[in-house]
PDB file of C-alpha atoms in Angstrom:
ATOM      1  CA  MET W   1      11.389  11.377  -6.575  1.00  0.00           C
ATOM      2  CA  THR W   2      13.043  13.085  -9.533  1.00  0.00           C
ATOM      3  CA  ASP W   3      16.308  11.658 -10.832  1.00  0.00           C
ATOM      4  CA  SER W   4      18.386  14.646  -9.723  1.00  0.00           C
ATOM      5  CA  ILE W   5      16.976  14.597  -6.199  1.00  0.00           C
ATOM      6  CA  LYS W   6      17.421  10.828  -6.066  1.00  0.00           C
ATOM      7  CA  LYS W   7      21.077  11.154  -7.112  1.00  0.00           C
ATOM      8  CA  GLU W   8      21.710  13.887  -4.555  1.00  0.00           C
ATOM      9  CA  TRP W   9      20.084  11.738  -1.875  1.00  0.00           C
ATOM     10  CA  GLU W  10      22.207   8.725  -2.867  1.00  0.00           C
ATOM     11  CA  ASN W  11      25.383  10.835  -2.848  1.00  0.00           C
ATOM     12  CA  LEU W  12      24.556  12.201   0.582  1.00  0.00           C
ATOM     13  CA  PHE W  13      23.633   8.744   1.817  1.00  0.00           C
ATOM     14  CA  ASN W  14      26.884   7.238   0.476  1.00  0.00           C
ATOM     15  CA  GLU W  15      28.990   9.765   2.425  1.00  0.00           C
ATOM     16  CA  ILE W  16      27.852   8.471   5.819  1.00  0.00           C
ATOM     17  CA  SER W  17      29.147   5.375   7.565  1.00  0.00           C
ATOM     18  CA  HIS W  18      27.568   1.959   7.121  1.00  0.00           C
ATOM     19  CA  GLU W  19      26.274   2.009  10.716  1.00  0.00           C
ATOM     20  CA  ASP W  20      24.681   5.417  10.187  1.00  0.00           C
ATOM     21  CA  ARG W  21      23.043   4.182   6.962  1.00  0.00           C
ATOM     22  CA  VAL W  22      21.615   1.189   8.823  1.00  0.00           C
ATOM     23  CA  SER W  23      20.332   3.457  11.578  1.00  0.00           C
ATOM     24  CA  SER W  24      18.782   5.869   9.066  1.00  0.00           C
ATOM     25  CA  LEU W  25      17.089   3.029   7.212  1.00  0.00           C
ATOM     26  CA  ALA W  26      15.759   1.663  10.517  1.00  0.00           C
ATOM     27  CA  ASP W  27      14.337   5.107  11.309  1.00  0.00           C
ATOM     28  CA  VAL W  28      12.623   5.270   7.901  1.00  0.00           C
ATOM     29  CA  LEU W  29      11.129   1.791   8.319  1.00  0.00           C
ATOM     30  CA  ALA W  30       9.879   2.607  11.823  1.00  0.00           C
ATOM     31  CA  LEU W  31       8.310   5.837  10.586  1.00  0.00           C
ATOM     32  CA  GLN W  32       6.612   4.023   7.708  1.00  0.00           C
ATOM     33  CA  PHE W  33       4.974   1.558  10.083  1.00  0.00           C
ATOM     34  CA  LEU W  34       4.101   4.241  12.632  1.00  0.00           C
ATOM     35  CA  GLY W  35       2.686   6.455   9.870  1.00  0.00           C
ATOM     36  CA  LEU W  36       0.192   3.704   9.040  1.00  0.00           C
ATOM     37  CA  VAL W  37      -0.621   3.285  12.729  1.00  0.00           C
ATOM     38  CA  ASP W  38      -1.097   7.041  13.124  1.00  0.00           C
ATOM     39  CA  ARG W  39      -3.427   7.209  10.115  1.00  0.00           C
ATOM     40  CA  LYS W  40      -5.554   4.374  11.513  1.00  0.00           C
ATOM     41  CA  MET W  41      -5.623   6.047  14.945  1.00  0.00           C
ATOM     42  CA  GLU W  42      -6.891   9.259  13.343  1.00  0.00           C
ATOM     43  CA  LEU W  43      -9.598   7.384  11.440  1.00  0.00           C
ATOM     44  CA  GLU W  44     -10.708   5.533  14.575  1.00  0.00           C
ATOM     45  CA  LYS W  45     -10.255   8.646  16.753  1.00  0.00           C
ATOM     46  CA  ILE W  46      -7.943   6.770  19.136  1.00  0.00           C
ATOM     47  CA  SER W  47      -5.500   8.804  21.196  1.00  0.00           C
ATOM     48  CA  LYS W  48      -1.925   7.773  21.899  1.00  0.00           C
ATOM     49  CA  LYS W  49      -2.901   7.319  25.535  1.00  0.00           C
ATOM     50  CA  GLU W  50      -5.715   4.937  24.540  1.00  0.00           C
ATOM     51  CA  LEU W  51      -3.389   3.011  22.243  1.00  0.00           C
ATOM     52  CA  ALA W  52      -0.819   2.707  25.031  1.00  0.00           C
ATOM     53  CA  LYS W  53      -3.454   1.247  27.342  1.00  0.00           C
ATOM     54  CA  LYS W  54      -4.670  -1.195  24.672  1.00  0.00           C
ATOM     55  CA  ILE W  55      -1.192  -2.577  23.990  1.00  0.00           C
ATOM     56  CA  GLY W  56      -0.032  -2.563  27.605  1.00  0.00           C
ATOM     57  CA  THR W  57       2.584   0.162  27.602  1.00  0.00           C
ATOM     58  CA  SER W  58       2.891   3.749  28.783  1.00  0.00           C
ATOM     59  CA  ALA W  59       1.661   6.833  26.978  1.00  0.00           C
ATOM     60  CA  SER W  60       5.146   8.331  27.274  1.00  0.00           C
ATOM     61  CA  PHE W  61       6.641   5.324  25.439  1.00  0.00           C
ATOM     62  CA  ILE W  62       4.104   5.756  22.616  1.00  0.00           C
ATOM     63  CA  THR W  63       4.993   9.460  22.437  1.00  0.00           C
ATOM     64  CA  GLN W  64       8.693   8.559  22.228  1.00  0.00           C
ATOM     65  CA  LEU W  65       7.944   6.156  19.377  1.00  0.00           C
ATOM     66  CA  PHE W  66       6.002   8.722  17.374  1.00  0.00           C
ATOM     67  CA  ARG W  67       8.618  11.422  17.993  1.00  0.00           C
ATOM     68  CA  GLY W  68      11.299   9.072  16.700  1.00  0.00           C
ATOM     69  CA  ASP W  69      13.193   8.944  19.990  1.00  0.00           C
ATOM     70  CA  LYS W  70      12.671   5.169  20.144  1.00  0.00           C
ATOM     71  CA  LYS W  71      12.021   2.520  17.516  1.00  0.00           C
ATOM     72  CA  PRO W  72       9.176   0.027  17.816  1.00  0.00           C
ATOM     73  CA  ASN W  73      10.070  -3.634  18.046  1.00  0.00           C
ATOM     74  CA  TRP W  74       8.145  -6.354  16.229  1.00  0.00           C
ATOM     75  CA  ASN W  75       6.060  -7.216  19.309  1.00  0.00           C
ATOM     76  CA  ILE W  76       4.908  -3.614  19.708  1.00  0.00           C
ATOM     77  CA  LEU W  77       4.017  -3.415  15.999  1.00  0.00           C
ATOM     78  CA  ALA W  78       2.152  -6.729  16.232  1.00  0.00           C
ATOM     79  CA  LYS W  79       0.165  -5.490  19.253  1.00  0.00           C
ATOM     80  CA  MET W  80      -0.649  -2.231  17.463  1.00  0.00           C
ATOM     81  CA  SER W  81      -1.800  -4.076  14.350  1.00  0.00           C
ATOM     82  CA  MET W  82      -3.989  -6.432  16.381  1.00  0.00           C
ATOM     83  CA  GLU W  83      -5.583  -3.668  18.449  1.00  0.00           C
ATOM     84  CA  LEU W  84      -6.190  -1.392  15.453  1.00  0.00           C
ATOM     85  CA  GLY W  85      -7.199  -4.097  12.988  1.00  0.00           C
ATOM     86  CA  LEU W  86      -4.251  -3.346  10.703  1.00  0.00           C
ATOM     87  CA  GLU W  87      -2.616  -5.945   8.508  1.00  0.00           C
ATOM     88  CA  PHE W  88       0.894  -4.950   7.571  1.00  0.00           C
ATOM     89  CA  LYS W  89       2.244  -6.339   4.313  1.00  0.00           C
ATOM     90  CA  VAL W  90       5.878  -6.178   3.340  1.00  0.00           C
ATOM     91  CA  MET W  91       6.633  -5.629  -0.315  1.00  0.00           C
ATOM     92  CA  THR W  92       9.695  -4.701  -2.314  1.00  0.00           C
ATOM     93  CA  GLU W  93       9.525  -1.974  -4.945  1.00  0.00           C
ATOM     94  CA  GLU W  94       9.968  -4.607  -7.661  1.00  0.00           C
ATOM     95  CA  LEU W  95       7.099  -6.719  -6.341  1.00  0.00           C
ATOM     96  CA  LEU W  96       4.900  -3.638  -6.062  1.00  0.00           C
ATOM     97  CA  GLN W  97       5.614  -2.778  -9.702  1.00  0.00           C
ATOM     98  CA  GLU W  98       4.745  -6.359 -10.721  1.00  0.00           C
ATOM     99  CA  LYS W  99       1.430  -6.156  -8.842  1.00  0.00           C
ATOM    100  CA  VAL W 100       0.607  -2.800 -10.435  1.00  0.00           C
ATOM    101  CA  GLN W 101       1.409  -4.227 -13.876  1.00  0.00           C
ATOM    102  CA  GLU W 102      -0.817  -7.269 -13.234  1.00  0.00           C
ATOM    103  CA  GLU W 103      -3.688  -5.027 -12.137  1.00  0.00           C
ATOM    104  CA  LEU W 104      -3.286  -2.821 -15.203  1.00  0.00           C
ATOM    105  CA  ILE W 105      -3.380  -5.846 -17.505  1.00  0.00           C
ATOM    106  CA  ALA W 106      -6.474  -7.226 -15.752  1.00  0.00           C
ATOM    107  CA  TYR W 107      -8.165  -3.822 -15.937  1.00  0.00           C
ATOM    108  CA  HIS W 108      -7.358  -3.539 -19.644  1.00  0.00           C
ATOM    109  CA  LYS W 109      -8.851  -6.989 -20.297  1.00  0.00           C
ATOM    110  CA  ARG W 110     -12.084  -5.963 -18.543  1.00  0.00           C
ATOM    111  CA  TRP W 111     -12.130  -2.639 -20.389  1.00  0.00           C
ATOM    112  CA  SER W 112     -11.629  -4.402 -23.752  1.00  0.00           C
ATOM    113  CA  LYS W 113     -14.495  -6.786 -23.056  1.00  0.00           C
ATOM    114  CA  THR W 114     -16.714  -3.850 -22.079  1.00  0.00           C
ATOM    115  CA  GLN W 115     -15.844  -2.106 -25.348  1.00  0.00           C
ATOM    116  CA  GLU W 116     -16.705  -5.260 -27.300  1.00  0.00           C
ATOM    117  CA  TYR W 117     -20.028  -5.444 -25.463  1.00  0.00           C
ATOM    118  CA  LEU W 118     -20.844  -1.796 -26.157  1.00  0.00           C
ATOM    119  CA  LYS W 119     -20.050  -2.189 -29.874  1.00  0.00           C
ATOM    120  CA  LEU W 120     -22.277  -5.256 -30.055  1.00  0.00           C
ATOM    121  CA  LYS W 121     -25.049  -3.419 -28.232  1.00  0.00           C
ATOM    122  CA  GLU W 122     -24.886  -0.554 -30.768  1.00  0.00           C
ATOM    123  CA  GLN W 123     -25.183  -2.982 -33.696  1.00  0.00           C
ATOM    124  CA  VAL W 124     -28.426  -4.696 -32.711  1.00  0.00           C
ATOM    125  CA  THR W 125     -31.962  -3.423 -33.183  1.00  0.00           C
ATOM    126  CA  ASN W 126     -33.105  -4.265 -29.641  1.00  0.00           C
ATOM    127  CA  PRO W 127     -30.180  -3.375 -27.301  1.00  0.00           C
ATOM    128  CA  GLN W 128     -32.131  -4.525 -24.232  1.00  0.00           C
ATOM    129  CA  LEU W 129     -31.693  -8.142 -25.355  1.00  0.00           C
ATOM    130  CA  VAL W 130     -27.927  -8.096 -25.903  1.00  0.00           C
ATOM    131  CA  MET W 131     -25.842 -10.510 -23.913  1.00  0.00           C
ATOM    132  CA  ALA W 132     -22.146 -10.997 -24.447  1.00  0.00           C
ATOM    133  CA  VAL W 133     -20.300 -13.846 -22.784  1.00  0.00           C
ATOM    134  CA  SER W 134     -16.639 -14.446 -23.255  1.00  0.00           C
ATOM    135  CA  GLN W 135     -14.182 -16.850 -21.715  1.00  0.00           C
ATOM    136  CA  THR W 136     -10.478 -16.220 -22.139  1.00  0.00           C
ATOM    137  CA  GLY W 137      -8.237 -18.415 -20.046  1.00  0.00           C
ATOM    138  CA  GLU W 138      -9.157 -18.110 -16.406  1.00  0.00           C
ATOM    139  CA  ASP W 139     -11.127 -14.863 -16.814  1.00  0.00           C
ATOM    140  CA  GLU W 140     -14.834 -15.004 -17.520  1.00  0.00           C
ATOM    141  CA  TYR W 141     -16.971 -12.063 -18.491  1.00  0.00           C
ATOM    142  CA  ALA W 142     -20.717 -11.893 -18.836  1.00  0.00           C
ATOM    143  CA  MET W 143     -22.530  -8.686 -19.643  1.00  0.00           C
ATOM    144  CA  ALA W 144     -26.186  -8.161 -20.322  1.00  0.00           C
ATOM    145  CA  GLY W 145     -28.050  -5.050 -21.226  1.00  0.00           C
TER     146      GLY W 145
END
């Protein structure tokens, strides 16, 4: 979201009552979970009627959930996740950024080791016999070519 849109959203959001903000946030959270459920249903080609039967509720209740007329409770979400083989994970934006940063650092370490290996391979007369092994902390790399 761009900064200007984000600021407009925050200004609009700040003008409503606390109860309305809580309700809006609850709607967003419900839609995020149901969006994941819907995607999995599409992949597995499972209809809302089939899902309702699997989790022991009515098709009309499932329709109301997906339309946003009702919010799912934790038991309904747990049943959906079990029946569809979904594993929901809760993560804050800050934690997500930390995980992304960790993955980028790990990727860069692997990339650097690959570059070292390729340079070494170019320097030898018989590149088929090159093997580079490196151990740095808890990461181990072994490449042969």
